[in-house]
Amino acid sequence: MSPIELAIIGIFGLWIGWLIDWIVNQMPREDHWHNPGVCPNCGEKHQNWLRWIPILRHVGREKCPGCDHLYGRRGFIIELVTAVSILVIAQVFGWSWMMLWYILTVIILVPIATIDIEFQIIPDSLLLFGLIPLAGLWITNYSSELLTFIIGGLVLGLGLLTVSIVGRWIYKQDVMGFGDVKFVAWMGLILGWKIGLVALGLGFLLATAVFLVLMPLGKVRLKQEVPFGPFLVGGMFLGMVYGRTLLDWYLNNFVYI
């Protein structure tokens, strides 16, 4: 892609991130859909046209002037992560059906990770919306391999469900939410069982790496409930972009048949 095309896609990604941040503010709370320029805490309207512009809207907007409600930097991070993720997809897959469906998938992954971090839930509505890129991929790219992807959903979903049941039996508490199980089943349907397993493995590796860093710092404790969704989201994104390359590398170097 040319630099101009990538710049346009990057700006598009920032606006999508802006929209995702707005949706995340409403969805788990089941609240009224408030104006992005209104404080979600006190309802005061902000007379600032920058509120409609990604990234720039965060300049000088650390707290509400009416109630001192802190906005934080979540919106900035969401906009940046969304734009970068969409740019990576565009650069790797070029103008293709695969690019379109994977960008739609990213638009679902970002709010899933954000909501799971804040509320420890993965909304069913987002997974239902995920049927759109799923159907698109099946029709335009994988119509001759549908069985592989159906098996992927069954294998990954049932596999994680088994881990959840066994973990609860051993530790006498939930080790994984049912939302994670449904997410992984959807991931298997999107990626197929081979790339899906790679993505799941990457998710566990990401979780392990973060725990190894945070536990010595006292940020997390053993048996502490930590949302697993963001790690699964990270694993799925890496699987989408690099899964085939990683699988081929592994088969060529470690499997001798």
PDB file of C-alpha atoms in Angstrom:
ATOM      1  CA  MET A   1       0.000   0.000   0.000  1.00  0.00           C
ATOM      2  CA  SER A   2       1.098   3.560  -0.661  1.00  0.00           C
ATOM      3  CA  PRO A   3       1.839   5.956   2.212  1.00  0.00           C
ATOM      4  CA  ILE A   4      -1.273   7.984   1.314  1.00  0.00           C
ATOM      5  CA  GLU A   5      -3.494   4.904   1.497  1.00  0.00           C
ATOM      6  CA  LEU A   6      -2.003   3.930   4.844  1.00  0.00           C
ATOM      7  CA  ALA A   7      -2.475   7.483   6.153  1.00  0.00           C
ATOM      8  CA  ILE A   8      -6.157   7.436   5.175  1.00  0.00           C
ATOM      9  CA  ILE A   9      -6.620   4.014   6.771  1.00  0.00           C
ATOM     10  CA  GLY A  10      -4.833   5.222   9.922  1.00  0.00           C
ATOM     11  CA  ILE A  11      -7.168   8.226  10.235  1.00  0.00           C
ATOM     12  CA  PHE A  12     -10.120   5.891   9.671  1.00  0.00           C
ATOM     13  CA  GLY A  13      -8.777   3.661  12.453  1.00  0.00           C
ATOM     14  CA  LEU A  14      -8.574   6.615  14.860  1.00  0.00           C
ATOM     15  CA  TRP A  15     -12.210   7.511  14.196  1.00  0.00           C
ATOM     16  CA  ILE A  16     -13.243   3.888  14.687  1.00  0.00           C
ATOM     17  CA  GLY A  17     -11.364   3.919  18.001  1.00  0.00           C
ATOM     18  CA  TRP A  18     -13.241   7.098  18.975  1.00  0.00           C
ATOM     19  CA  LEU A  19     -16.534   5.331  18.247  1.00  0.00           C
ATOM     20  CA  ILE A  20     -15.452   2.212  20.154  1.00  0.00           C
ATOM     21  CA  ASP A  21     -14.585   4.289  23.226  1.00  0.00           C
ATOM     22  CA  TRP A  22     -18.032   5.894  23.126  1.00  0.00           C
ATOM     23  CA  ILE A  23     -19.746   2.509  22.799  1.00  0.00           C
ATOM     24  CA  VAL A  24     -17.683   1.023  25.637  1.00  0.00           C
ATOM     25  CA  ASN A  25     -18.900   3.857  27.877  1.00  0.00           C
ATOM     26  CA  GLN A  26     -22.507   2.761  27.359  1.00  0.00           C
ATOM     27  CA  MET A  27     -22.625  -0.974  26.747  1.00  0.00           C
ATOM     28  CA  PRO A  28     -21.923  -2.696  30.096  1.00  0.00           C
ATOM     29  CA  ARG A  29     -23.835  -0.104  32.108  1.00  0.00           C
ATOM     30  CA  GLU A  30     -26.956  -0.449  29.941  1.00  0.00           C
ATOM     31  CA  ASP A  31     -27.230   3.304  30.355  1.00  0.00           C
ATOM     32  CA  HIS A  32     -28.736   5.904  28.048  1.00  0.00           C
ATOM     33  CA  TRP A  33     -26.568   6.674  25.046  1.00  0.00           C
ATOM     34  CA  HIS A  34     -25.176  10.038  26.046  1.00  0.00           C
ATOM     35  CA  ASN A  35     -23.539  12.656  23.846  1.00  0.00           C
ATOM     36  CA  PRO A  36     -19.741  12.180  23.662  1.00  0.00           C
ATOM     37  CA  GLY A  37     -19.399  15.811  24.701  1.00  0.00           C
ATOM     38  CA  VAL A  38     -21.320  15.248  27.942  1.00  0.00           C
ATOM     39  CA  CYS A  39     -19.679  14.148  31.190  1.00  0.00           C
ATOM     40  CA  PRO A  40     -20.873  10.567  31.928  1.00  0.00           C
ATOM     41  CA  ASN A  41     -20.757  11.348  35.658  1.00  0.00           C
ATOM     42  CA  CYS A  42     -22.649  14.644  36.063  1.00  0.00           C
ATOM     43  CA  GLY A  43     -24.119  15.252  32.610  1.00  0.00           C
ATOM     44  CA  GLU A  44     -22.506  18.657  32.098  1.00  0.00           C
ATOM     45  CA  LYS A  45     -22.079  19.567  28.444  1.00  0.00           C
ATOM     46  CA  HIS A  46     -18.604  20.579  27.328  1.00  0.00           C
ATOM     47  CA  GLN A  47     -18.427  23.408  24.822  1.00  0.00           C
ATOM     48  CA  ASN A  48     -15.353  22.129  23.030  1.00  0.00           C
ATOM     49  CA  TRP A  49     -15.387  21.144  19.357  1.00  0.00           C
ATOM     50  CA  LEU A  50     -12.214  19.076  19.875  1.00  0.00           C
ATOM     51  CA  ARG A  51     -14.345  16.407  21.596  1.00  0.00           C
ATOM     52  CA  TRP A  52     -15.281  15.123  18.136  1.00  0.00           C
ATOM     53  CA  ILE A  53     -11.670  14.643  17.011  1.00  0.00           C
ATOM     54  CA  PRO A  54      -9.702  11.503  17.982  1.00  0.00           C
ATOM     55  CA  ILE A  55      -6.448  12.011  19.917  1.00  0.00           C
ATOM     56  CA  LEU A  56      -6.882  15.817  20.009  1.00  0.00           C
ATOM     57  CA  ARG A  57      -9.977  15.488  22.210  1.00  0.00           C
ATOM     58  CA  HIS A  58      -7.742  14.310  25.049  1.00  0.00           C
ATOM     59  CA  VAL A  59      -5.628  17.482  25.057  1.00  0.00           C
ATOM     60  CA  GLY A  60      -6.382  19.493  28.200  1.00  0.00           C
ATOM     61  CA  ARG A  61      -9.311  17.235  29.103  1.00  0.00           C
ATOM     62  CA  GLU A  62      -8.086  15.339  32.145  1.00  0.00           C
ATOM     63  CA  LYS A  63     -11.189  15.991  34.275  1.00  0.00           C
ATOM     64  CA  CYS A  64     -14.694  17.415  34.061  1.00  0.00           C
ATOM     65  CA  PRO A  65     -14.803  21.118  35.008  1.00  0.00           C
ATOM     66  CA  GLY A  66     -18.191  20.586  36.638  1.00  0.00           C
ATOM     67  CA  CYS A  67     -17.605  17.632  38.961  1.00  0.00           C
ATOM     68  CA  ASP A  68     -13.841  16.968  38.699  1.00  0.00           C
ATOM     69  CA  HIS A  69     -14.595  13.489  37.291  1.00  0.00           C
ATOM     70  CA  LEU A  70     -11.312  12.057  35.983  1.00  0.00           C
ATOM     71  CA  TYR A  71     -11.496  10.908  32.371  1.00  0.00           C
ATOM     72  CA  GLY A  72      -8.290   8.911  32.361  1.00  0.00           C
ATOM     73  CA  ARG A  73      -6.379   7.898  29.241  1.00  0.00           C
ATOM     74  CA  ARG A  74      -8.464   4.920  28.205  1.00  0.00           C
ATOM     75  CA  GLY A  75      -9.949   6.674  25.169  1.00  0.00           C
ATOM     76  CA  PHE A  76      -6.526   7.723  23.920  1.00  0.00           C
ATOM     77  CA  ILE A  77      -5.236   4.151  24.269  1.00  0.00           C
ATOM     78  CA  ILE A  78      -8.300   2.673  22.528  1.00  0.00           C
ATOM     79  CA  GLU A  79      -7.983   5.062  19.586  1.00  0.00           C
ATOM     80  CA  LEU A  80      -4.264   4.398  19.207  1.00  0.00           C
ATOM     81  CA  VAL A  81      -4.532   0.602  19.545  1.00  0.00           C
ATOM     82  CA  THR A  82      -7.441   0.451  17.088  1.00  0.00           C
ATOM     83  CA  ALA A  83      -5.639   2.559  14.484  1.00  0.00           C
ATOM     84  CA  VAL A  84      -2.377   0.615  14.762  1.00  0.00           C
ATOM     85  CA  SER A  85      -4.183  -2.751  14.611  1.00  0.00           C
ATOM     86  CA  ILE A  86      -6.146  -1.749  11.513  1.00  0.00           C
ATOM     87  CA  LEU A  87      -2.964  -0.441   9.876  1.00  0.00           C
ATOM     88  CA  VAL A  88      -1.191  -3.752  10.536  1.00  0.00           C
ATOM     89  CA  ILE A  89      -4.103  -5.694   9.012  1.00  0.00           C
ATOM     90  CA  ALA A  90      -4.130  -3.411   5.961  1.00  0.00           C
ATOM     91  CA  GLN A  91      -0.372  -3.667   5.461  1.00  0.00           C
ATOM     92  CA  VAL A  92      -0.313  -7.469   5.786  1.00  0.00           C
ATOM     93  CA  PHE A  93      -3.386  -8.356   3.705  1.00  0.00           C
ATOM     94  CA  GLY A  94      -3.660  -5.436   1.265  1.00  0.00           C
ATOM     95  CA  TRP A  95      -6.902  -4.601  -0.489  1.00  0.00           C
ATOM     96  CA  SER A  96      -8.804  -7.858  -0.166  1.00  0.00           C
ATOM     97  CA  TRP A  97     -11.874  -9.461   1.378  1.00  0.00           C
ATOM     98  CA  MET A  98      -9.594 -10.816   4.090  1.00  0.00           C
ATOM     99  CA  MET A  99      -8.588  -7.266   5.035  1.00  0.00           C
ATOM    100  CA  LEU A 100     -12.219  -6.169   5.296  1.00  0.00           C
ATOM    101  CA  TRP A 101     -13.331  -9.078   7.473  1.00  0.00           C
ATOM    102  CA  TYR A 102     -10.271  -8.888   9.712  1.00  0.00           C
ATOM    103  CA  ILE A 103     -10.747  -5.136  10.224  1.00  0.00           C
ATOM    104  CA  LEU A 104     -14.328  -5.854  11.305  1.00  0.00           C
ATOM    105  CA  THR A 105     -12.923  -8.502  13.638  1.00  0.00           C
ATOM    106  CA  VAL A 106     -10.518  -5.944  15.158  1.00  0.00           C
ATOM    107  CA  ILE A 107     -13.463  -3.583  15.703  1.00  0.00           C
ATOM    108  CA  ILE A 108     -15.010  -6.358  17.822  1.00  0.00           C
ATOM    109  CA  LEU A 109     -11.804  -7.393  19.605  1.00  0.00           C
ATOM    110  CA  VAL A 110     -10.951  -3.952  21.005  1.00  0.00           C
ATOM    111  CA  PRO A 111     -14.218  -3.423  22.948  1.00  0.00           C
ATOM    112  CA  ILE A 112     -14.171  -7.049  24.115  1.00  0.00           C
ATOM    113  CA  ALA A 113     -10.748  -6.540  25.696  1.00  0.00           C
ATOM    114  CA  THR A 114     -11.667  -3.145  27.156  1.00  0.00           C
ATOM    115  CA  ILE A 115     -14.969  -4.256  28.687  1.00  0.00           C
ATOM    116  CA  ASP A 116     -13.436  -7.434  30.098  1.00  0.00           C
ATOM    117  CA  ILE A 117     -10.684  -5.406  31.785  1.00  0.00           C
ATOM    118  CA  GLU A 118     -13.164  -3.012  33.390  1.00  0.00           C
ATOM    119  CA  PHE A 119     -16.162  -5.262  34.109  1.00  0.00           C
ATOM    120  CA  GLN A 120     -14.885  -8.859  33.810  1.00  0.00           C
ATOM    121  CA  ILE A 121     -17.534  -9.734  31.221  1.00  0.00           C
ATOM    122  CA  ILE A 122     -17.569 -10.422  27.483  1.00  0.00           C
ATOM    123  CA  PRO A 123     -20.936  -9.177  26.141  1.00  0.00           C
ATOM    124  CA  ASP A 124     -22.867 -11.684  24.042  1.00  0.00           C
ATOM    125  CA  SER A 125     -23.935  -8.820  21.767  1.00  0.00           C
ATOM    126  CA  LEU A 126     -20.334  -8.329  20.617  1.00  0.00           C
ATOM    127  CA  LEU A 127     -19.932 -12.027  19.864  1.00  0.00           C
ATOM    128  CA  LEU A 128     -23.213 -11.949  17.927  1.00  0.00           C
ATOM    129  CA  PHE A 129     -21.875  -8.999  15.933  1.00  0.00           C
ATOM    130  CA  GLY A 130     -18.837 -11.200  15.318  1.00  0.00           C
ATOM    131  CA  LEU A 131     -21.024 -13.433  13.150  1.00  0.00           C
ATOM    132  CA  ILE A 132     -20.752 -10.799  10.390  1.00  0.00           C
ATOM    133  CA  PRO A 133     -16.999 -11.179   9.694  1.00  0.00           C
ATOM    134  CA  LEU A 134     -17.386 -14.902  10.370  1.00  0.00           C
ATOM    135  CA  ALA A 135     -20.007 -15.274   7.629  1.00  0.00           C
ATOM    136  CA  GLY A 136     -17.985 -13.029   5.322  1.00  0.00           C
ATOM    137  CA  LEU A 137     -14.816 -15.091   5.745  1.00  0.00           C
ATOM    138  CA  TRP A 138     -16.674 -18.343   5.209  1.00  0.00           C
ATOM    139  CA  ILE A 139     -18.338 -17.078   2.007  1.00  0.00           C
ATOM    140  CA  THR A 140     -15.458 -15.203   0.354  1.00  0.00           C
ATOM    141  CA  ASN A 141     -12.351 -17.054   1.520  1.00  0.00           C
ATOM    142  CA  TYR A 142     -13.102 -20.434   3.062  1.00  0.00           C
ATOM    143  CA  SER A 143     -16.176 -21.795   1.303  1.00  0.00           C
ATOM    144  CA  SER A 144     -14.305 -25.007   0.412  1.00  0.00           C
ATOM    145  CA  GLU A 145     -12.892 -25.465   3.930  1.00  0.00           C
ATOM    146  CA  LEU A 146     -15.944 -24.910   6.123  1.00  0.00           C
ATOM    147  CA  LEU A 147     -15.504 -28.198   7.974  1.00  0.00           C
ATOM    148  CA  THR A 148     -12.047 -27.114   9.189  1.00  0.00           C
ATOM    149  CA  PHE A 149     -13.479 -23.963  10.737  1.00  0.00           C
ATOM    150  CA  ILE A 150     -16.499 -25.678  12.263  1.00  0.00           C
ATOM    151  CA  ILE A 151     -14.117 -28.197  13.830  1.00  0.00           C
ATOM    152  CA  GLY A 152     -12.026 -25.248  15.046  1.00  0.00           C
ATOM    153  CA  GLY A 153     -14.971 -23.773  16.908  1.00  0.00           C
ATOM    154  CA  LEU A 154     -15.903 -27.119  18.456  1.00  0.00           C
ATOM    155  CA  VAL A 155     -12.356 -28.142  19.409  1.00  0.00           C
ATOM    156  CA  LEU A 156     -11.365 -24.816  20.964  1.00  0.00           C
ATOM    157  CA  GLY A 157     -14.700 -24.168  22.638  1.00  0.00           C
ATOM    158  CA  LEU A 158     -15.058 -27.649  24.133  1.00  0.00           C
ATOM    159  CA  GLY A 159     -11.365 -27.718  25.035  1.00  0.00           C
ATOM    160  CA  LEU A 160     -11.541 -24.509  27.051  1.00  0.00           C
ATOM    161  CA  LEU A 161     -14.845 -25.592  28.598  1.00  0.00           C
ATOM    162  CA  THR A 162     -13.098 -28.750  29.812  1.00  0.00           C
ATOM    163  CA  VAL A 163     -10.251 -26.671  31.268  1.00  0.00           C
ATOM    164  CA  SER A 164     -12.818 -24.488  33.033  1.00  0.00           C
ATOM    165  CA  ILE A 165     -14.681 -27.462  34.531  1.00  0.00           C
ATOM    166  CA  VAL A 166     -11.522 -29.288  35.632  1.00  0.00           C
ATOM    167  CA  GLY A 167     -10.056 -26.075  37.057  1.00  0.00           C
ATOM    168  CA  ARG A 168     -13.185 -25.422  39.085  1.00  0.00           C
ATOM    169  CA  TRP A 169     -13.102 -28.990  40.422  1.00  0.00           C
ATOM    170  CA  ILE A 170      -9.424 -28.699  41.442  1.00  0.00           C
ATOM    171  CA  TYR A 171      -9.367 -25.147  42.832  1.00  0.00           C
ATOM    172  CA  LYS A 172     -12.980 -25.017  44.094  1.00  0.00           C
ATOM    173  CA  GLN A 173     -13.533 -21.725  42.273  1.00  0.00           C
ATOM    174  CA  ASP A 174     -14.014 -20.474  38.732  1.00  0.00           C
ATOM    175  CA  VAL A 175     -10.717 -20.350  36.869  1.00  0.00           C
ATOM    176  CA  MET A 176     -12.277 -19.124  33.638  1.00  0.00           C
ATOM    177  CA  GLY A 177     -15.532 -17.392  32.766  1.00  0.00           C
ATOM    178  CA  PHE A 178     -18.058 -18.815  30.326  1.00  0.00           C
ATOM    179  CA  GLY A 179     -17.574 -15.670  28.245  1.00  0.00           C
ATOM    180  CA  ASP A 180     -13.986 -16.793  27.617  1.00  0.00           C
ATOM    181  CA  VAL A 181     -15.271 -20.181  26.445  1.00  0.00           C
ATOM    182  CA  LYS A 182     -17.706 -18.578  23.989  1.00  0.00           C
ATOM    183  CA  PHE A 183     -15.006 -16.204  22.770  1.00  0.00           C
ATOM    184  CA  VAL A 184     -12.576 -19.044  22.083  1.00  0.00           C
ATOM    185  CA  ALA A 185     -15.283 -20.984  20.217  1.00  0.00           C
ATOM    186  CA  TRP A 186     -15.868 -17.920  18.036  1.00  0.00           C
ATOM    187  CA  MET A 187     -12.101 -17.573  17.568  1.00  0.00           C
ATOM    188  CA  GLY A 188     -11.920 -21.168  16.342  1.00  0.00           C
ATOM    189  CA  LEU A 189     -14.733 -20.533  13.866  1.00  0.00           C
ATOM    190  CA  ILE A 190     -12.860 -17.479  12.537  1.00  0.00           C
ATOM    191  CA  LEU A 191      -9.349 -18.969  12.366  1.00  0.00           C
ATOM    192  CA  GLY A 192      -9.901 -22.713  12.014  1.00  0.00           C
ATOM    193  CA  TRP A 193      -8.556 -25.295  14.426  1.00  0.00           C
ATOM    194  CA  LYS A 194      -4.873 -25.065  13.401  1.00  0.00           C
ATOM    195  CA  ILE A 195      -4.410 -21.287  13.548  1.00  0.00           C
ATOM    196  CA  GLY A 196      -6.929 -21.200  16.385  1.00  0.00           C
ATOM    197  CA  LEU A 197      -4.698 -23.416  18.510  1.00  0.00           C
ATOM    198  CA  VAL A 198      -1.731 -21.168  17.697  1.00  0.00           C
ATOM    199  CA  ALA A 199      -3.755 -18.113  18.758  1.00  0.00           C
ATOM    200  CA  LEU A 200      -4.897 -19.817  21.966  1.00  0.00           C
ATOM    201  CA  GLY A 201      -1.311 -20.770  22.776  1.00  0.00           C
ATOM    202  CA  LEU A 202      -0.180 -17.193  22.158  1.00  0.00           C
ATOM    203  CA  GLY A 203      -2.918 -15.977  24.498  1.00  0.00           C
ATOM    204  CA  PHE A 204      -1.680 -18.238  27.281  1.00  0.00           C
ATOM    205  CA  LEU A 205       1.920 -17.139  26.625  1.00  0.00           C
ATOM    206  CA  LEU A 206       0.925 -13.470  26.864  1.00  0.00           C
ATOM    207  CA  ALA A 207      -0.906 -14.123  30.138  1.00  0.00           C
ATOM    208  CA  THR A 208       2.071 -16.031  31.548  1.00  0.00           C
ATOM    209  CA  ALA A 209       4.519 -13.291  30.553  1.00  0.00           C
ATOM    210  CA  VAL A 210       2.400 -10.561  32.154  1.00  0.00           C
ATOM    211  CA  PHE A 211       1.958 -12.588  35.351  1.00  0.00           C
ATOM    212  CA  LEU A 212       5.693 -13.249  35.595  1.00  0.00           C
ATOM    213  CA  VAL A 213       6.314  -9.505  35.410  1.00  0.00           C
ATOM    214  CA  LEU A 214       3.492  -8.337  37.708  1.00  0.00           C
ATOM    215  CA  MET A 215       3.670 -10.970  40.460  1.00  0.00           C
ATOM    216  CA  PRO A 216       7.163 -10.012  41.732  1.00  0.00           C
ATOM    217  CA  LEU A 217       5.996  -6.388  41.736  1.00  0.00           C
ATOM    218  CA  GLY A 218       3.021  -7.284  43.926  1.00  0.00           C
ATOM    219  CA  LYS A 219       0.498  -6.106  41.331  1.00  0.00           C
ATOM    220  CA  VAL A 220      -1.241  -9.492  41.171  1.00  0.00           C
ATOM    221  CA  ARG A 221      -1.451 -12.429  43.560  1.00  0.00           C
ATOM    222  CA  LEU A 222      -1.742 -16.159  43.056  1.00  0.00           C
ATOM    223  CA  LYS A 223      -5.407 -17.195  42.650  1.00  0.00           C
ATOM    224  CA  GLN A 224      -6.411 -13.557  42.157  1.00  0.00           C
ATOM    225  CA  GLU A 225      -9.184 -13.182  39.581  1.00  0.00           C
ATOM    226  CA  VAL A 226      -7.742 -11.519  36.495  1.00  0.00           C
ATOM    227  CA  PRO A 227      -9.653 -11.028  33.219  1.00  0.00           C
ATOM    228  CA  PHE A 228      -8.346 -13.490  30.635  1.00  0.00           C
ATOM    229  CA  GLY A 229     -10.179 -11.917  27.695  1.00  0.00           C
ATOM    230  CA  PRO A 230      -7.511  -9.316  26.838  1.00  0.00           C
ATOM    231  CA  PHE A 231      -4.872 -12.048  26.533  1.00  0.00           C
ATOM    232  CA  LEU A 232      -7.169 -14.106  24.304  1.00  0.00           C
ATOM    233  CA  VAL A 233      -7.790 -10.998  22.206  1.00  0.00           C
ATOM    234  CA  GLY A 234      -4.040 -10.418  21.880  1.00  0.00           C
ATOM    235  CA  GLY A 235      -3.480 -14.048  20.946  1.00  0.00           C
ATOM    236  CA  MET A 236      -6.247 -13.934  18.352  1.00  0.00           C
ATOM    237  CA  PHE A 237      -4.866 -10.776  16.751  1.00  0.00           C
ATOM    238  CA  LEU A 238      -1.375 -12.272  16.563  1.00  0.00           C
ATOM    239  CA  GLY A 239      -2.906 -15.452  15.161  1.00  0.00           C
ATOM    240  CA  MET A 240      -4.728 -13.503  12.459  1.00  0.00           C
ATOM    241  CA  VAL A 241      -1.566 -11.696  11.382  1.00  0.00           C
ATOM    242  CA  TYR A 242       1.245 -14.176  12.081  1.00  0.00           C
ATOM    243  CA  GLY A 243      -0.520 -17.466  12.812  1.00  0.00           C
ATOM    244  CA  ARG A 244       0.158 -19.116   9.465  1.00  0.00           C
ATOM    245  CA  THR A 245       3.827 -18.050   9.527  1.00  0.00           C
ATOM    246  CA  LEU A 246       4.303 -19.352  13.083  1.00  0.00           C
ATOM    247  CA  LEU A 247       2.546 -22.626  12.283  1.00  0.00           C
ATOM    248  CA  ASP A 248       4.667 -23.237   9.175  1.00  0.00           C
ATOM    249  CA  TRP A 249       7.842 -22.401  11.124  1.00  0.00           C
ATOM    250  CA  TYR A 250       6.904 -24.847  13.872  1.00  0.00           C
ATOM    251  CA  LEU A 251       5.979 -27.653  11.459  1.00  0.00           C
ATOM    252  CA  ASN A 252       9.153 -27.175   9.414  1.00  0.00           C
ATOM    253  CA  ASN A 253      11.493 -27.120  12.417  1.00  0.00           C
ATOM    254  CA  PHE A 254       9.958 -29.378  15.040  1.00  0.00           C
ATOM    255  CA  VAL A 255       7.699 -31.883  13.288  1.00  0.00           C
ATOM    256  CA  TYR A 256       9.403 -34.634  11.319  1.00  0.00           C
ATOM    257  CA  ILE A 257       6.975 -36.919   9.539  1.00  0.00           C
TER     258      ILE A 257
END
